[in-house]
Short mmCIF file of C-alpha atoms and ligand atoms in Angstrom, two decimals:
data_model
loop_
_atom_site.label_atom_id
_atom_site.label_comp_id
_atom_site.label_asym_id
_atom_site.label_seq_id
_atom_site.Cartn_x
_atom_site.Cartn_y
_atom_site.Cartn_z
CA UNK A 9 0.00 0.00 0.00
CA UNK A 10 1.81 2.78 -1.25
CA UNK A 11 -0.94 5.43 -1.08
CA UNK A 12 -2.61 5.71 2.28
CA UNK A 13 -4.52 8.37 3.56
CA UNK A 14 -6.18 8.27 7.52
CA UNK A 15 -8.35 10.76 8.90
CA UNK A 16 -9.62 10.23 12.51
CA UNK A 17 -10.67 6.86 13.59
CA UNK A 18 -14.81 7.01 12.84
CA UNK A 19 -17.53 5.61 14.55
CA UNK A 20 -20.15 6.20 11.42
CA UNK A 21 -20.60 3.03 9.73
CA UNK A 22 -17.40 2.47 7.39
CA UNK A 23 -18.66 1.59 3.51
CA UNK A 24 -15.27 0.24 0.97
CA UNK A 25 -15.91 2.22 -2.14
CA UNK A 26 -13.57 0.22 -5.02
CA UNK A 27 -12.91 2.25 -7.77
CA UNK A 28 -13.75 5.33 -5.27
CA UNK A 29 -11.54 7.79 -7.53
CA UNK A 30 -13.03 7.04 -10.32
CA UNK A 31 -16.20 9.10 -12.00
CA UNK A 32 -19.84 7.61 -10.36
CA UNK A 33 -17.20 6.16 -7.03
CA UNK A 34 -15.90 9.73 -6.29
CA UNK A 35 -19.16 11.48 -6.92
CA UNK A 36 -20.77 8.55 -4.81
CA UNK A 37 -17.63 8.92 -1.83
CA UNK A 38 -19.64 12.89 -1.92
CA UNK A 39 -23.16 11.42 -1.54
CA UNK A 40 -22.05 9.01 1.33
CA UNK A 41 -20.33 11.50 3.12
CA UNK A 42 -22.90 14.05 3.05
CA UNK A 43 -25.62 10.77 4.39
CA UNK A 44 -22.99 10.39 7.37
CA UNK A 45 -21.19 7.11 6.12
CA UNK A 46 -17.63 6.95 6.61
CA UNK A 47 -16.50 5.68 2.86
CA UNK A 48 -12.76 4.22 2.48
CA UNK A 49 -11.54 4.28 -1.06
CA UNK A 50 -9.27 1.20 -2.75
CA UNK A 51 -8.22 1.85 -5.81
CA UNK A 52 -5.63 1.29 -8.31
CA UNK A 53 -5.91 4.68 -10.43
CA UNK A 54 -5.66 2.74 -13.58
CA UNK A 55 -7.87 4.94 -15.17
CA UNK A 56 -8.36 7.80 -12.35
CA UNK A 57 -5.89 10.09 -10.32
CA UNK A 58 -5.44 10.33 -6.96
CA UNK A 59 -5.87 14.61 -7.24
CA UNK A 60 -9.68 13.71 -6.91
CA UNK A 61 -9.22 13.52 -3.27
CA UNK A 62 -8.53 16.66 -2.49
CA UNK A 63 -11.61 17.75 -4.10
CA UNK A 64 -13.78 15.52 -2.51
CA UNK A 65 -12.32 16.81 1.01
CA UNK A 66 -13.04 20.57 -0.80
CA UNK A 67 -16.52 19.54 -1.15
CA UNK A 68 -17.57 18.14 2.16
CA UNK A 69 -14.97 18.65 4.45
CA UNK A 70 -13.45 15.27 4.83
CA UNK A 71 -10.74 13.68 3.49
CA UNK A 72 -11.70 10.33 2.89
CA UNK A 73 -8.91 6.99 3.81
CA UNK A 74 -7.89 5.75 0.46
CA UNK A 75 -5.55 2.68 -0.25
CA UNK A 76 -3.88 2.75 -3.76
CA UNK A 77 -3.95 -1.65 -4.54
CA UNK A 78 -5.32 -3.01 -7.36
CA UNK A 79 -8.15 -5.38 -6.01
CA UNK A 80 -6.71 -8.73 -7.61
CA UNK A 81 -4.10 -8.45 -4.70
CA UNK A 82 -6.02 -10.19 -2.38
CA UNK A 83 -3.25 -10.06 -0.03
CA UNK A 84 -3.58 -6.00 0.02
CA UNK A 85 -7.18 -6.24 0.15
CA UNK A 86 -7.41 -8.60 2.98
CA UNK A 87 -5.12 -5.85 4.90
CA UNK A 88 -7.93 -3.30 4.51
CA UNK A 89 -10.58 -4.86 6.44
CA UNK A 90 -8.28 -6.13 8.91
CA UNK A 91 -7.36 -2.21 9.35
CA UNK A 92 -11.09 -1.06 9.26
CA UNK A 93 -14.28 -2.44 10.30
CA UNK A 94 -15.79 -2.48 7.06
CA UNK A 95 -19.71 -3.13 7.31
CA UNK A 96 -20.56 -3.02 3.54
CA UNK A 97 -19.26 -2.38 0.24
CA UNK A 98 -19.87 -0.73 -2.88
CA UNK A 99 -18.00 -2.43 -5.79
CA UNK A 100 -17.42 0.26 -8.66
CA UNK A 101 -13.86 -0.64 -9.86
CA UNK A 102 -13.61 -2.47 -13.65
CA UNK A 103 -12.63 -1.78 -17.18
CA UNK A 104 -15.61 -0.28 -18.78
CA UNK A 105 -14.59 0.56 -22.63
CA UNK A 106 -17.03 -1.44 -24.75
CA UNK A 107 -14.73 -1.14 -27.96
CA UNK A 108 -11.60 -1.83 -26.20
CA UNK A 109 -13.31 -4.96 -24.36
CA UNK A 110 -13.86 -6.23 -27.69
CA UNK A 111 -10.31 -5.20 -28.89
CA UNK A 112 -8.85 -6.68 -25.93
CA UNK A 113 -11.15 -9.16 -24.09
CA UNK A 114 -8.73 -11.09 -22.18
CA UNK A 115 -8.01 -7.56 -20.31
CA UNK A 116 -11.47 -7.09 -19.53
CA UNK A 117 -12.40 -10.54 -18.37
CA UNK A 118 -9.34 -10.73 -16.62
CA UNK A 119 -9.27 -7.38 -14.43
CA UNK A 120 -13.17 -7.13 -13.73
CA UNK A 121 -14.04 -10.88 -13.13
CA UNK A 122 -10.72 -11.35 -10.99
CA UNK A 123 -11.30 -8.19 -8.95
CA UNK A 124 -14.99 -9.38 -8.31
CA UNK A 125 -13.71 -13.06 -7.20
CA UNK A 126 -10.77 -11.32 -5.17
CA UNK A 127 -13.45 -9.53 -3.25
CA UNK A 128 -15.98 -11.63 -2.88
CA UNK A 129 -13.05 -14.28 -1.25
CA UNK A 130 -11.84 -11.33 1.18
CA UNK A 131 -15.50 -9.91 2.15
CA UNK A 132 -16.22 -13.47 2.60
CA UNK A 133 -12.89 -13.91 4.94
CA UNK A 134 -14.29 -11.12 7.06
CA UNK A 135 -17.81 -11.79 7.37
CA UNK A 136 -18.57 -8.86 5.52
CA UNK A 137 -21.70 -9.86 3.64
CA UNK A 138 -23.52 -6.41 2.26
CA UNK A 139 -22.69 -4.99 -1.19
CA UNK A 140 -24.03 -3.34 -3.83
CA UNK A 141 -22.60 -3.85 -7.45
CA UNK A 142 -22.01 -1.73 -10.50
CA UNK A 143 -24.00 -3.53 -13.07
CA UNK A 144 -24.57 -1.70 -16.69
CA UNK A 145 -27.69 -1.70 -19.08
CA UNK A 146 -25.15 -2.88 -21.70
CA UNK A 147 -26.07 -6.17 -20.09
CA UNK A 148 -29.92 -6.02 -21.96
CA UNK A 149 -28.39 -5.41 -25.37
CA UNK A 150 -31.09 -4.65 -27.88
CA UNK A 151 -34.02 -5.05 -25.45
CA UNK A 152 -37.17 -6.01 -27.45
CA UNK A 153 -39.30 -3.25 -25.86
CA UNK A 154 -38.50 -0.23 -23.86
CA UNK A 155 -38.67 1.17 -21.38
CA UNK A 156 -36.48 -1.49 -19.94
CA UNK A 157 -37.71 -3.75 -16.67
CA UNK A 158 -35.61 -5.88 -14.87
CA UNK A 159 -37.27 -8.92 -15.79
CA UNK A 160 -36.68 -8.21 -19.78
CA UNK A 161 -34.32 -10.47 -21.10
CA UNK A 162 -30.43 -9.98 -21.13
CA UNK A 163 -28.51 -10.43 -24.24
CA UNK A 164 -25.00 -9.25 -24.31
CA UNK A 165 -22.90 -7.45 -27.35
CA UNK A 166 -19.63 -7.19 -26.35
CA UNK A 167 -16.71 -8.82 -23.92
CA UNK A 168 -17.84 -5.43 -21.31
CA UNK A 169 -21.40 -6.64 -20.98
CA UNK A 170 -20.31 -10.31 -20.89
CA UNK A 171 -18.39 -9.03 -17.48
CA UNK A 172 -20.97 -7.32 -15.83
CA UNK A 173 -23.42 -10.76 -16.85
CA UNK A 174 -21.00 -13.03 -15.02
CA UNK A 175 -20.23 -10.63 -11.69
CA UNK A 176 -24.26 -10.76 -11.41
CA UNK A 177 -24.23 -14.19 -12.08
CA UNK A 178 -20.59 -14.70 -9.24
CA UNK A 179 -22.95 -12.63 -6.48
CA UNK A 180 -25.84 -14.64 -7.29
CA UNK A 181 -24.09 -17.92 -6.92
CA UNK A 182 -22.47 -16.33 -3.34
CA UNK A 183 -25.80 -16.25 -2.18
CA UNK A 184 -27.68 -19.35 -3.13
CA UNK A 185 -24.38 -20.86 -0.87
CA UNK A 186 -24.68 -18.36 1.89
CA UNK A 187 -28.05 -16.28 1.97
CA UNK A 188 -26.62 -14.57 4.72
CA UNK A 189 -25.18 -12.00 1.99
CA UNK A 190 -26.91 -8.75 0.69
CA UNK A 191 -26.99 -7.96 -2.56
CA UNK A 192 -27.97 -4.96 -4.65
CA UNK A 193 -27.18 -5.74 -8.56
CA UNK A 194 -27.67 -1.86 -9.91
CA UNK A 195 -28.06 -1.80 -13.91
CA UNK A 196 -26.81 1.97 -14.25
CA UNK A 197 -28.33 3.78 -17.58
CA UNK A 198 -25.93 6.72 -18.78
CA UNK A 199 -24.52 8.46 -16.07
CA UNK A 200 -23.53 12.47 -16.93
CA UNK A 201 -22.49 15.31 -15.51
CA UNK A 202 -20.66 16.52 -12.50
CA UNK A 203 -21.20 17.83 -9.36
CA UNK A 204 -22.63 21.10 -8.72
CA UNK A 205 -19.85 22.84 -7.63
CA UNK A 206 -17.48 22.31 -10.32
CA UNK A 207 -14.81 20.91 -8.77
CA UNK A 208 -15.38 16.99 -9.75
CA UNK A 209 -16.49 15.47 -13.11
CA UNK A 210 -16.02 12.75 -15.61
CA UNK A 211 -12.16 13.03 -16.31
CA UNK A 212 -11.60 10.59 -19.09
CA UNK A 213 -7.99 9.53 -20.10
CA UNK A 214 -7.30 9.98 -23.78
CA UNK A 215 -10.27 10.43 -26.15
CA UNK A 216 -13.70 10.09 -24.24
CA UNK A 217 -15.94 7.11 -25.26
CA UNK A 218 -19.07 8.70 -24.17
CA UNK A 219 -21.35 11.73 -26.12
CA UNK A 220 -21.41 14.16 -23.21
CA UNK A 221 -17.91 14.43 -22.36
CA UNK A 222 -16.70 14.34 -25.68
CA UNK A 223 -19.08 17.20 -26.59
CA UNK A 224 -17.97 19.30 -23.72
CA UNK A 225 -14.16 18.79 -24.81
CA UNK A 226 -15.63 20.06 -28.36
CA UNK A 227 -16.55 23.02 -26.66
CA UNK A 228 -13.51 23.76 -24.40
CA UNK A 229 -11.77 23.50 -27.98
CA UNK A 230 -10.13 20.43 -27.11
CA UNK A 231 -11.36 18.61 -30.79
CA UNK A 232 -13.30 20.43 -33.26
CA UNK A 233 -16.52 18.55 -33.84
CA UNK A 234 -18.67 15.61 -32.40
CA UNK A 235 -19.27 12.49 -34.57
CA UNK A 236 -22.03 11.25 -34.12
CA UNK A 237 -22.76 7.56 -35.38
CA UNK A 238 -25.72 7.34 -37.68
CA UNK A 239 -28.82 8.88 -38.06
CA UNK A 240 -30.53 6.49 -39.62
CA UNK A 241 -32.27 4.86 -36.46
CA UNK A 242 -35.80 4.54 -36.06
CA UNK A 243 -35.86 7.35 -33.44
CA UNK A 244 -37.10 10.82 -33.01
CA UNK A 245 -34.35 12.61 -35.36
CA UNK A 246 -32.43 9.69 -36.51
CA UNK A 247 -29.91 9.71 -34.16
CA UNK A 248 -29.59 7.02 -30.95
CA UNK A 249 -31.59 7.51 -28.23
CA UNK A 250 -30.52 6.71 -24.42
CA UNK A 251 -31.46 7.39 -20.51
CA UNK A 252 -28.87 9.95 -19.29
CA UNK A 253 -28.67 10.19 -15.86
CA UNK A 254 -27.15 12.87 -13.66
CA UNK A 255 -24.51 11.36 -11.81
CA UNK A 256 -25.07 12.86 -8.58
CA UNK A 257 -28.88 11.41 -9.03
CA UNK A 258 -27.16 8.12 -9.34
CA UNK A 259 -24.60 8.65 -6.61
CA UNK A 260 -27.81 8.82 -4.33
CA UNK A 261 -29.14 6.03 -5.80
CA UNK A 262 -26.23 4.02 -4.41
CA UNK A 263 -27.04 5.89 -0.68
CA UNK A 264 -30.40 4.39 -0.83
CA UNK A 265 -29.35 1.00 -2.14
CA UNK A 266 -26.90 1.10 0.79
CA UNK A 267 -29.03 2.32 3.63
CA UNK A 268 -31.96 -0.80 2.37
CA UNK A 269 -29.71 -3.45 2.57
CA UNK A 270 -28.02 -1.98 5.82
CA UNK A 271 -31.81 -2.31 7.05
CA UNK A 272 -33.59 -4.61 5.11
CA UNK A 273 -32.97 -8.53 4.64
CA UNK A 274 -32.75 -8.80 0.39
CA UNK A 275 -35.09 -11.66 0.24
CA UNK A 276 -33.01 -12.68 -2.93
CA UNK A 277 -29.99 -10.63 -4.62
CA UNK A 278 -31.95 -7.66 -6.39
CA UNK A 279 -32.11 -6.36 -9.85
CA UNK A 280 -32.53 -2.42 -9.91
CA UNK A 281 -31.94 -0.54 -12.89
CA UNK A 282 -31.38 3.48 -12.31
CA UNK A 283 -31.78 5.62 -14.70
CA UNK A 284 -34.57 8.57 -15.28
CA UNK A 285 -37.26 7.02 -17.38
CA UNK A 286 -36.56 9.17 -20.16
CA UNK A 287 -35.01 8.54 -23.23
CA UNK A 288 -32.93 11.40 -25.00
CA UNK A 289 -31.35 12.02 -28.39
CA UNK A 290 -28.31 12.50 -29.67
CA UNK A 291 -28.99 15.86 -30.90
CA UNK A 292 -31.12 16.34 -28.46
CA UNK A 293 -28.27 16.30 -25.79
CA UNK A 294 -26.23 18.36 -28.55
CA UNK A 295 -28.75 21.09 -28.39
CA UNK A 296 -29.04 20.83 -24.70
CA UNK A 297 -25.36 21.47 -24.10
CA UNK A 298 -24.90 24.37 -26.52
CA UNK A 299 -27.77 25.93 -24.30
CA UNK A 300 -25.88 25.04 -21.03
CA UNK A 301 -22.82 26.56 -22.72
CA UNK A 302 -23.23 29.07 -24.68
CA UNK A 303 -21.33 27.62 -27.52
CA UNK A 304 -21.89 26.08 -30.93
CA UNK A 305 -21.03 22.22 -30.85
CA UNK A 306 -20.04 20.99 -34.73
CA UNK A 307 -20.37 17.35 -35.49
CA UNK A 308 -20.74 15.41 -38.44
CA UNK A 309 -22.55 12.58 -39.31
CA UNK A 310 -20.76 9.16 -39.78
CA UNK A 311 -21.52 5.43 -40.30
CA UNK A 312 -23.48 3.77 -37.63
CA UNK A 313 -21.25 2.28 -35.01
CA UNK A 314 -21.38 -1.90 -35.20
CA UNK A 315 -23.26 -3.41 -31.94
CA UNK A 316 -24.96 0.18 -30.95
CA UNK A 317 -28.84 -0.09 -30.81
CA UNK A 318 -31.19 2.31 -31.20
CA UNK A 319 -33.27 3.18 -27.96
CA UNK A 320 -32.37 2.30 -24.77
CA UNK A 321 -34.29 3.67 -21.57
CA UNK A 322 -35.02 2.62 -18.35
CA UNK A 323 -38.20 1.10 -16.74
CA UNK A 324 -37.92 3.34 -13.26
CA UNK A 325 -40.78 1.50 -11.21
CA UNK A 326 -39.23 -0.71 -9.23
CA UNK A 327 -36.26 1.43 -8.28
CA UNK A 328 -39.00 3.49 -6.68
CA UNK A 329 -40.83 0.62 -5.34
CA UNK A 330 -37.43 -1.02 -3.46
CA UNK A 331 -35.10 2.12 -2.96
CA UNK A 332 -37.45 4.78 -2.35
CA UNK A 333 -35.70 6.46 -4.74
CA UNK A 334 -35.69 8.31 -8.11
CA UNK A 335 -34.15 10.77 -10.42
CA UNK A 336 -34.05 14.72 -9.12
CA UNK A 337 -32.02 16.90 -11.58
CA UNK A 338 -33.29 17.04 -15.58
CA UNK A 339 -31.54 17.58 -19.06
CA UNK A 340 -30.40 21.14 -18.17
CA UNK A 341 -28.99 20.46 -14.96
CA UNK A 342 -26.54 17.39 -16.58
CA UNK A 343 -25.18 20.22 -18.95
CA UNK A 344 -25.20 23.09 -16.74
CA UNK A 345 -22.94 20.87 -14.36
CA UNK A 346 -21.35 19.13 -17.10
CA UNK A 347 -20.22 22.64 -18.30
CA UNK A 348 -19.27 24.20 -15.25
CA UNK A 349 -16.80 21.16 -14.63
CA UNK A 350 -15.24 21.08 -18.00
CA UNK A 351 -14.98 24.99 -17.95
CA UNK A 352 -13.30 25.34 -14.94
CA UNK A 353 -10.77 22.43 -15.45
CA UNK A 354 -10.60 22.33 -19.38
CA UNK A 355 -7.68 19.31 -18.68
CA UNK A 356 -9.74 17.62 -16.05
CA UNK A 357 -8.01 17.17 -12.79
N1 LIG B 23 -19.78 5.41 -16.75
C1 LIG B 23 -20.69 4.66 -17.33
O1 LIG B 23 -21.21 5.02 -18.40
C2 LIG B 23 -21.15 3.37 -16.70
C3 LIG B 23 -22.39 2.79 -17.09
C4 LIG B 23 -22.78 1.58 -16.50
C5 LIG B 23 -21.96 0.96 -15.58
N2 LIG B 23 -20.77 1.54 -15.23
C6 LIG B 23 -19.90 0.84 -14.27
O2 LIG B 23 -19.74 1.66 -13.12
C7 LIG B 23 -18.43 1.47 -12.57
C8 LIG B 23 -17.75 2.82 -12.41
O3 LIG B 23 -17.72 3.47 -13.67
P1 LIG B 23 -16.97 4.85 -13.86
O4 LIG B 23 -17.61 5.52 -15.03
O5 LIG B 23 -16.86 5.57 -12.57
O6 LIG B 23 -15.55 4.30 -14.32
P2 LIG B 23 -14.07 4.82 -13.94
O7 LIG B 23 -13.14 4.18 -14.87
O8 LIG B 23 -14.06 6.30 -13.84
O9 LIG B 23 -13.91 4.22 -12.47
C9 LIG B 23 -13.50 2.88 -12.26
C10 LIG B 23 -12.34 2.90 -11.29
O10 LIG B 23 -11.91 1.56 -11.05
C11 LIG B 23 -10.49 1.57 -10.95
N3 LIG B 23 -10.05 0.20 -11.23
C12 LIG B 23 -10.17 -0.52 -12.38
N4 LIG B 23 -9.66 -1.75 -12.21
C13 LIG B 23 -9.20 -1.84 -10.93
C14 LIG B 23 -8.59 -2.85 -10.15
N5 LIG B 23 -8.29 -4.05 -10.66
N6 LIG B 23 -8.25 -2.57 -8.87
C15 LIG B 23 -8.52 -1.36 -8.33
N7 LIG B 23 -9.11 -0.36 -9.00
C16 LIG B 23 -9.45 -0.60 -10.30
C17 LIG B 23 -10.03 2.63 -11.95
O11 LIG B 23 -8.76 3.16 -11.63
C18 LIG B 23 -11.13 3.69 -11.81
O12 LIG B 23 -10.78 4.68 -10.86
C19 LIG B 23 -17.69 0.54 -13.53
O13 LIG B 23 -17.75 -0.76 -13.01
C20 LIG B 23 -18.49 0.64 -14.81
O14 LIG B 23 -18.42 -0.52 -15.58
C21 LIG B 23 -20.36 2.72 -15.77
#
């Protein structure tokens, strides 16, 4: 552990955020601080930086205990909860580039499935029993109606999805064996934004994957235009339609999941997707961000993308029903928050 951070010994109960530095785990580290928990961060800043702490401790005050170790060290992971008394966790950290999982799948099945299984073995070790796992909509694939429930069918496209399948599939399994464990399986739509101050936001390494942070690095001048990938699709304008969600909406998400299975007995692991109920365009986010930033986005049109689909949007009932929770902030507050991050830290952190 070559990275390790310790603020006062706390008595609030003490939640292991993997992947806690990265974009929904830092925003979430925010959420759980402001709802009293006492988060610890393990991470191996593969694809974050370590600079994000200092903004979380900006934002609320506290400067939360993070361990630099990549989570398929077992060894380093089993130090952390003999350190802490851990009472749950929330499992962000993975590889989450669909085209590079299907570039390079051996990385992808490799670091997420063997972090999951590292986990699992050390949460296990310590009696440690509550978590709540990053789980994707990728994992639907072309769903055959929207919006999406739970109970539609799941049909994977790519090595990512495959990952996310088989860690539901792992924490189902853990269960059936032990149904002492709680489990909260979270199918996350498309997670934007930033928080409202400013100071954190999606920081992605190299060229962004996703729309809204590639069109608000077209705006900070960082590349000249957006391409957007057909818009031929049976949609509103032609152009893919998807459920964005603001990422502090989804950060609290995870604070409700948390604070139901730190109460509630799951009866059986649980399916939850969270997202707003609301599909969106393309150019409809295009449009939305010039608003939010005053400034004209150029794109061009290219070739649809293989494996994308055309609509994808959540079914938000039973996120409602179980958490108690949904969706606060709209369209305009994603961009306006979106913006402010990328315009106050045009490189990211
Ligand atoms: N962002 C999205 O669009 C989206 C959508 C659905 C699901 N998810 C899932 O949510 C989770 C978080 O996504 P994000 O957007 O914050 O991604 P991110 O890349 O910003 O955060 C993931 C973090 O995990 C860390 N990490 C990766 N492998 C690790 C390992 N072996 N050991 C320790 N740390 C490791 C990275 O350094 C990074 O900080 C991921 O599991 C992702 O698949 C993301």
């Amino acid at each position: 552990m070559n990275l390790e951070r310790r603020t006062k010994k706390s008595s609030k109960r003490s939640v292991l955020v993997t992947g806690g530095t990265g974009y929904i785990g830092s925003h979430t580290v925010v959420a759980l601080i402001a709802a009293g928990y006492n988060p610890i961060i393990a991470d191996n800043l593969s694809n974050s930086k370590a600079s994000v702490l200092k903004r979380i401790e900006k934002i609320t005050g506290k400067l939360p205990l993070f361990y630099k170790i990549d989570l398929r060290n077992t060894t380093a992971l089993n130090k952390i909860f003999q350190k802490n008394s851990i009472t749950s966790v929330i499992h962000f950290a993975g590889f989450k580039a669909v085209g590079e999982s299907v570039a390079e799948p051996l990385k992808y099945y490799e670091n997420n499935i063997q972090s999951a299984i590292s986990l699992c073995k050390v949460m296990d070790r310590h009696k440690v029993k509550k978590i709540i796992f990053s789980s994707s909509a990728s994992v639907y694939g072309e769903a055959s109606a929207n919006p999406i429930k739970e109970s539609s069918a799941t049909a994977t496209t790519n090595p990512y999805a495959h990952t996310k399948l088989i860690i539901e599939e792992i924490l189902k399994s853990v269960y059936v064996a032990d149904p002492e464990w709680r489990i909260a399986l979270l199918r996350y739509f498309n997670p934007v934004g930033a928080h409202e101050s400013g100071l954190m936001g999606e920081d992605p390494q190299g060229i962004p994957n996703n729309l809204m942070p590639y069109i608000s690095q077209v705006a900070v001048g960082r590349h000249k235009k957006v391409n957007i990938f057909g818009n031929d699709y049976p949609t509103v304008d032609g152009t893919g339609v998807r459920d964005y969600i603001h990422v502090m909406d989804l950060a609290e998400g995870h604070v409700a999941a948390l604070k139901k299975i730190d109460t509630t007995i799951f009866s059986v692991p649980r399916v939850i997707n969270l997202g707003t109920g609301k599909g969106r365009s393309v150019m409809e986010i295009l449009r939305a961000f010039e608003k939010a930033s005053g400034k004209v986005i150029s794109y061009r049109i290219t070739k649809r993308r293989p494996g994308d689909i055309a609509v994808c949007y959540a079914d938000t009932k039973l996120a409602k029903k179980i958490l108690g929770w949904k969706t606060k902030r709209n369209l305009a507050d994603m961009c306006n928050d979106a913006w402010r991050w990328q315009s106050q830290n045009p490189k990211g952190y």
